[in-house]
Coordinates of C-alpha atoms and ligand atoms in Angstrom, one line a residue:
X1 CA -21.6 8.0 -1.4
X2 CA -23.0 6.2 1.6
X3 CA -20.7 5.5 4.5
X4 CA -18.8 2.2 4.6
X5 CA -21.1 0.8 7.3
X6 CA -24.3 1.0 5.4
X7 CA -25.4 -2.7 4.7
X8 CA -25.4 -3.5 1.0
X9 CA -24.5 -6.1 -1.6
X10 CA -20.7 -6.1 -1.9
X11 CA -20.8 -7.5 -5.4
X12 CA -22.4 -4.2 -6.7
X13 CA -21.0 -1.8 -4.0
X14 CA -18.3 -0.6 -6.4
X15 CA -17.9 -0.5 -10.2
X16 CA -17.7 -3.8 -12.0
X17 CA -15.9 -4.5 -15.2
X18 CA -15.8 -3.7 -18.1
X19 CA -13.7 -0.6 -17.4
X20 CA -13.1 1.9 -20.2
X21 CA -9.7 1.2 -22.0
X22 CA -7.1 3.5 -20.5
X23 CA -3.3 3.8 -20.2
X24 CA -1.0 6.1 -18.3
X25 CA 2.7 6.7 -17.9
X26 CA 4.0 5.7 -14.4
X27 CA 3.7 6.5 -11.6
X28 CA 0.2 7.4 -12.6
X29 CA -2.4 9.9 -11.6
X30 CA -5.7 9.0 -9.8
X31 CA -7.4 12.0 -11.4
X32 CA -6.9 10.5 -14.9
X33 CA -8.6 7.2 -13.9
X34 CA -12.1 6.4 -15.2
X35 CA -14.1 5.5 -13.0
X36 CA -12.5 7.6 -10.2
X37 CA -11.1 5.3 -7.5
X38 CA -12.5 5.6 -4.0
X39 CA -9.8 6.2 -1.3
X40 CA -12.4 6.9 1.4
X41 CA -12.3 10.6 1.0
X42 CA -16.0 10.8 1.6
X43 CA -16.7 7.2 2.8
X44 CA -14.2 6.2 5.4
X45 CA -15.6 6.5 9.0
X46 CA -13.1 6.4 11.8
X47 CA -13.7 5.3 15.4
X48 CA -10.5 6.6 17.1
X49 CA -8.8 3.3 16.9
X50 CA -5.3 4.9 16.5
X51 CA -5.3 7.7 19.1
X52 CA -2.1 9.8 19.0
X53 CA -0.2 7.3 16.9
X54 CA 2.5 8.5 14.5
X55 CA 2.6 6.6 11.1
X56 CA 5.0 6.6 8.1
X57 CA 3.4 5.4 4.9
X58 CA 5.2 4.8 1.6
X59 CA 3.3 5.2 -1.7
X60 CA 0.9 7.4 0.2
X61 CA -0.1 9.8 -2.6
X62 CA -2.4 7.4 -4.4
X63 CA -4.1 4.0 -4.4
X64 CA -3.9 1.9 -1.3
X65 CA -1.4 4.1 0.5
X66 CA -3.7 7.1 0.1
X67 CA -6.6 5.2 1.5
X68 CA -4.5 4.1 4.4
X69 CA -3.3 7.7 5.1
X70 CA -6.9 9.0 5.1
X71 CA -8.1 6.1 7.4
X72 CA -5.2 6.5 9.8
X73 CA -5.9 10.2 10.2
X74 CA -9.6 9.6 10.8
X75 CA -8.6 7.0 13.4
X76 CA -6.6 9.6 15.2
X77 CA -3.0 9.3 13.8
X78 CA -0.5 11.8 12.5
X79 CA 0.9 10.7 9.2
X80 CA 4.1 11.1 7.3
X81 CA 3.7 10.6 3.5
X82 CA 6.4 9.1 1.3
X83 CA 6.0 9.3 -2.5
X84 CA 7.8 10.1 -5.7
X85 CA 8.6 13.8 -6.4
X86 CA 6.4 13.8 -9.5
X87 CA 3.4 12.8 -7.3
X88 CA 3.6 16.1 -5.3
X89 CA 0.2 17.4 -6.2
X90 CA -1.6 14.2 -5.2
X91 CA 0.4 14.0 -1.9
X92 CA -0.6 17.5 -1.0
X93 CA -4.2 16.5 -1.5
X94 CA -3.7 13.7 1.0
X95 CA -2.0 16.0 3.4
X96 CA -5.0 18.4 3.3
X97 CA -7.3 15.5 4.0
X98 CA -5.2 14.5 7.0
X99 CA -5.1 18.1 8.3
X100 CA -8.8 18.4 7.9
X101 CA -9.1 15.7 10.6
X102 CA -7.0 17.9 12.9
X103 CA -4.0 15.6 12.5
X104 CA -0.4 16.5 11.4
X105 CA 0.8 15.5 7.9
X106 CA 4.4 15.8 6.7
X107 CA 5.5 15.4 3.1
X108 CA 8.5 13.3 2.2
X109 CA 9.1 13.1 -1.6
X110 CA 12.0 10.9 -2.8
X111 CA 13.1 7.7 -4.4
X112 CA 13.0 4.5 -2.3
X113 CA 15.7 2.9 -4.5
X114 CA 18.2 5.2 -2.6
X115 CA 19.1 3.6 0.8
X116 CA 19.7 7.0 2.3
X117 CA 16.2 8.2 1.5
X118 CA 14.8 5.3 3.5
X119 CA 16.8 6.3 6.5
X120 CA 16.0 10.0 6.1
X121 CA 12.3 9.6 6.0
X122 CA 12.4 7.6 9.2
X123 CA 14.5 10.3 10.9
X124 CA 12.3 13.2 9.6
X125 CA 9.2 11.4 10.8
X126 CA 10.6 10.9 14.3
X127 CA 11.9 14.6 14.4
X128 CA 8.6 16.2 13.1
X129 CA 6.0 13.9 14.6
X130 CA 7.8 13.3 17.8
X131 CA 8.2 9.5 17.3
X132 CA 7.1 6.6 15.1
X133 CA 4.6 3.9 16.0
X134 CA 3.4 2.5 12.7
X135 CA 5.4 1.8 9.6
X136 CA 3.5 0.9 6.4
X137 CA 5.9 -0.3 3.7
X138 CA 3.5 -0.1 0.7
X139 CA 5.2 1.5 -2.3
X140 CA 5.6 -0.9 -5.3
X141 CA 6.7 -1.2 -8.9
X142 CA 5.0 -3.8 -11.2
X143 CA 6.6 -4.1 -14.6
X144 CA 5.0 -6.6 -17.0
X145 CA 7.4 -8.8 -19.0
X146 CA 5.6 -11.3 -21.2
X147 CA 8.5 -13.5 -22.1
X148 CA 11.8 -14.7 -20.5
X149 CA 13.4 -13.7 -23.9
X150 CA 12.7 -10.0 -22.8
X151 CA 14.1 -10.3 -19.3
X152 CA 16.4 -7.5 -18.4
X153 CA 18.6 -7.2 -15.3
X154 CA 17.6 -3.6 -14.9
X155 CA 13.9 -4.6 -14.5
X156 CA 14.6 -7.1 -11.8
X157 CA 17.0 -4.6 -10.1
X158 CA 14.3 -1.9 -10.0
X159 CA 11.6 -4.3 -8.7
X160 CA 13.8 -5.5 -5.9
X161 CA 15.1 -2.0 -5.1
X162 CA 11.5 -0.6 -4.8
X163 CA 9.7 -3.6 -3.4
X164 CA 12.2 -5.5 -1.2
X165 CA 15.2 -3.4 -0.1
X166 CA 13.1 -0.8 1.7
X167 CA 11.7 -3.6 4.0
X168 CA 15.2 -4.0 5.4
X169 CA 16.4 -0.4 5.1
X170 CA 13.4 1.3 6.7
X171 CA 12.9 -1.4 9.4
X172 CA 16.5 -1.2 10.4
X173 CA 16.3 2.6 10.6
X174 CA 12.9 2.6 12.4
X175 CA 13.4 -0.2 14.9
X176 CA 15.4 1.8 17.5
X177 CA 12.4 4.2 17.6
X178 CA 9.6 1.7 17.7
X179 CA 8.3 1.2 21.2
X180 CA 6.4 -2.0 22.3
X181 CA 2.9 -1.8 20.8
X182 CA 4.3 -0.5 17.5
X183 CA 3.4 -2.2 14.2
X184 CA 5.0 -2.7 10.8
X185 CA 2.7 -3.6 7.9
X186 CA 4.0 -4.5 4.4
X187 CA 2.0 -4.7 1.2
X188 CA 2.3 -8.1 -0.5
X189 CA -0.1 -9.3 -3.3
X190 CA -2.1 -12.2 -4.5
X191 CA 0.7 -12.3 -7.1
X192 CA 3.0 -13.5 -4.4
X193 CA 0.8 -16.6 -4.0
X194 CA -0.9 -17.2 -7.4
X195 CA 1.3 -15.4 -10.0
X196 CA 0.3 -14.3 -13.5
X197 CA 2.7 -15.3 -16.3
X198 CA 3.8 -11.8 -17.2
X199 CA 4.5 -10.8 -13.6
X200 CA 7.4 -13.1 -12.7
X201 CA 9.7 -10.4 -11.4
X202 CA 6.9 -8.7 -9.4
X203 CA 5.6 -12.1 -8.1
X204 CA 9.0 -13.0 -6.8
X205 CA 9.1 -9.8 -4.9
X206 CA 5.6 -10.1 -3.5
X207 CA 6.3 -13.7 -2.3
X208 CA 9.5 -12.3 -0.8
X209 CA 7.5 -9.7 1.1
X210 CA 5.2 -12.3 2.6
X211 CA 8.2 -14.4 3.8
X212 CA 9.9 -11.3 5.1
X213 CA 6.8 -10.6 7.2
X214 CA 6.9 -14.2 8.6
X215 CA 10.6 -14.0 9.4
X216 CA 10.8 -10.5 10.8
X217 CA 7.7 -10.9 12.9
X218 CA 9.5 -13.6 14.9
X219 CA 12.5 -11.3 15.4
X220 CA 10.7 -8.1 16.4
X221 CA 8.1 -9.6 18.7
X222 CA 10.9 -9.9 21.2
X223 CA 10.8 -6.1 21.3
X224 CA 7.0 -6.0 21.4
X225 CA 6.7 -4.9 17.8
X226 CA 4.2 -6.8 15.6
X227 CA 4.9 -7.3 11.8
X228 CA 2.2 -8.3 9.4
X229 CA 1.3 -8.0 5.8
X230 CA -1.7 -7.4 3.5
X231 CA -2.1 -9.2 0.2
X232 CA -4.5 -7.3 -2.0
X233 CA -6.2 -8.8 -5.1
X234 CA -6.9 -6.6 -8.1
X235 CA -7.4 -3.1 -6.8
X236 CA -8.4 0.0 -8.9
X237 CA -5.3 2.1 -8.5
X238 CA -2.9 4.0 -10.9
X239 CA -0.5 1.0 -10.8
X240 CA -2.9 -0.8 -13.1
X241 CA -3.2 1.7 -16.1
X242 CA 0.4 2.6 -15.6
X243 CA 1.8 -1.0 -15.9
X244 CA -0.9 -3.3 -17.4
X245 CA -1.8 -3.4 -21.1
X246 CA -5.1 -1.6 -21.9
X247 CA -6.9 -4.8 -23.1
X248 CA -6.4 -6.3 -19.6
X249 CA -7.8 -3.1 -17.9
X250 CA -11.2 -3.6 -19.5
X251 CA -11.8 -6.9 -17.7
X252 CA -9.9 -5.9 -14.6
X253 CA -11.2 -7.8 -11.5
X254 CA -13.4 -10.1 -13.5
X255 CA -11.5 -13.2 -12.4
X256 CA -12.4 -12.8 -8.7
X257 CA -15.2 -14.7 -7.1
X258 CA -16.8 -11.3 -6.2
X259 CA -16.6 -10.4 -9.9
X260 CA -15.1 -6.9 -9.6
X261 CA -12.0 -5.0 -8.8
X262 CA -11.5 -3.8 -5.2
X263 CA -11.3 -0.1 -4.4
X264 CA -8.5 1.3 -2.3
X265 CA -10.9 2.2 0.6
X266 CA -11.7 -1.5 0.9
X267 CA -8.1 -2.2 1.9
X268 CA -7.9 0.5 4.6
X269 CA -9.7 -1.5 7.4
X270 CA -7.1 -4.3 7.2
X271 CA -4.3 -1.8 7.7
X272 CA -6.1 -0.1 10.5
X273 CA -6.7 -3.5 12.2
X274 CA -3.1 -4.5 11.9
X275 CA -1.8 -1.2 13.2
X276 CA -4.2 -1.0 16.2
X277 CA -3.8 -2.7 19.5
X278 CA -7.0 -4.7 18.7
X279 CA -4.7 -7.1 16.7
X280 CA -2.4 -7.7 19.6
X281 CA -2.3 -11.5 19.0
X282 CA -1.9 -11.3 15.2
X283 CA 1.7 -11.3 13.9
X284 CA 3.6 -12.8 11.0
X285 CA 0.2 -12.9 9.2
X286 CA -0.6 -11.8 5.6
X287 CA -4.2 -10.9 5.4
X288 CA -5.9 -11.5 2.0
X289 CA -8.2 -8.7 0.7
X290 CA -8.8 -10.3 -2.6
X291 CA -12.5 -10.5 -3.5
X292 CA -12.4 -14.2 -2.7
X293 CA -9.2 -15.3 -4.4
X294 CA -7.3 -17.6 -2.1
X295 CA -3.7 -17.3 -1.0
X296 CA -2.2 -20.8 -1.7
Ligands
NAD301 P1 -0.2 3.2 -6.6 O1 0.5 3.4 -7.9 O2 -1.2 4.1 -6.2 O3 0.9 3.1 -5.5 C1 2.3 2.7 -5.7 C2 3.1 3.8 -5.2 O4 4.5 3.4 -5.1 C3 3.2 5.1 -6.0 O5 2.2 6.0 -5.7 C4 4.6 5.6 -5.7 O6 4.4 6.7 -4.7 C5 5.3 4.5 -5.0 N1 6.6 4.2 -5.6 C6 6.8 3.5 -6.7 N2 8.1 3.5 -7.0 C7 8.7 4.3 -6.1 C8 10.1 4.7 -5.8 N3 11.1 4.3 -6.6 N4 10.3 5.5 -4.7 C9 9.3 5.9 -4.0 N5 8.0 5.5 -4.1 C10 7.7 4.7 -5.2 O7 -0.7 1.7 -6.6 P2 -1.2 0.7 -5.5 O8 -1.9 -0.4 -6.2 O9 -1.9 1.4 -4.4 O10 0.1 0.1 -4.9 C11 0.4 0.0 -3.5 C12 1.0 -1.4 -3.2 O11 -0.1 -2.3 -3.4 C13 2.1 -1.8 -4.1 O12 3.1 -2.4 -3.3 C14 1.5 -2.8 -5.0 O13 2.4 -3.7 -5.5 C15 0.5 -3.4 -4.1 N6 -0.6 -4.1 -4.8 C16 -1.5 -3.5 -5.6 C17 -2.5 -4.3 -6.3 C18 -3.4 -3.7 -7.2 O14 -4.1 -4.4 -7.9 N7 -3.5 -2.4 -7.4 C19 -2.6 -5.6 -6.0 C20 -1.7 -6.2 -5.1 C21 -0.7 -5.5 -4.5
MG302 MG1 1.1 7.3 -6.9

C-alpha cells in the first residue's frame, strides 16, 4: 500500500464494485469482510496536527471510528475507545495501533443506549487521559425496513437511542471538561439528505444529527467549543454486510459519481481537520465525504 499522499487516480485507488456477496450478524467483524477494508493501518500518515490532544471516539473498534482513532494517534492524540462488548478483540487491535505511536489508548466497552454509560465514558476518559479535548460521536445502528407495514416501535427506539440520544448525553457530560479550542464531531450520513426507501428510521436520525450539529454549534461556540459533522457516502465497513441485504452489497458504491465505495481511511482526514485548530473558523458544518453525491 502506497501512502495516502502518493498522487494517483482516485477512481481506481480502492476496490470498485462488484463486491463478493457477503452477510454478517451485527455488529460485524472487519476481518470477515472481503475485500479487507482500509482503516489506514499502513497508509495513514500523520503530521502532528493534534499534539497532546485527548479524544473520545464511539464506534472506535471498526469502520470509520477505527480509522479516526488510528489517524488521531498518528497526529499526536491519546485516544479513548468506545465500542460494544462483543467487539473487544477489534478494539484491542486499535489500542495496539494507538500505543505503537507512543500514545495512550483506553478501552471503554458498553452500550450507548444506556444513559449512564455515556456519562461514565466521559468521566473515565477525563480521569485516565487527564482531560478531554475532542469528542467524536460516531457509533450508529442502521436497520433496513422495506415497508411501513413492517414498522416496529422497537426499531425506531433503538435507532434513536444509539444514533441520537448519545449526542445529548455525552455532550452534556463532556461540556464542563471541554476547554476553548475543543471540538465535537458527529457522524451524519448522505442518508440524512438523500434517503433510501428502506432506511426511513436511519435517515430520520441522520438528518437529526446534521440539525443537532447546526443548533449545538451555535450554543457551544460561546464557550469556544466548535461542533461539526461529517456525512459519509457508502463506506466499506461492517455496518454494510451486517445490515444491508447481500444483493445490495454486490453493487455497493456503484451509484456514486466516483463509481466505488469509500474506504474508512478516506474519512479520517475530515475528522482530523475538524478536530484540529486549522478548522478554527468552521462550525455548524457537515462535511460531505461521499464520492461526489451531493448533500441537498
Ligand atoms: P461500523 O459498524 O464499523 O461502526 C458502527 C459502530 O457503532 C460499531 O462498531 C459499534 O461499536 C457501534 N455501536 C453500534 N451500536 C452500539 C451501541 N448500542 N452501543 C455502543 N456502540 C454501538 O460502521 P461504520 O460505517 O464505520 O459506522 C460509523 C458511523 O458512520 C455510523 O454512525 C454510521 O451510521 C455512519 N455512516 C456509515 C456509512 C457507511 O456506508 N458505512 C455511511 C454514512 C454514515
Ligand atoms: Mg464495530
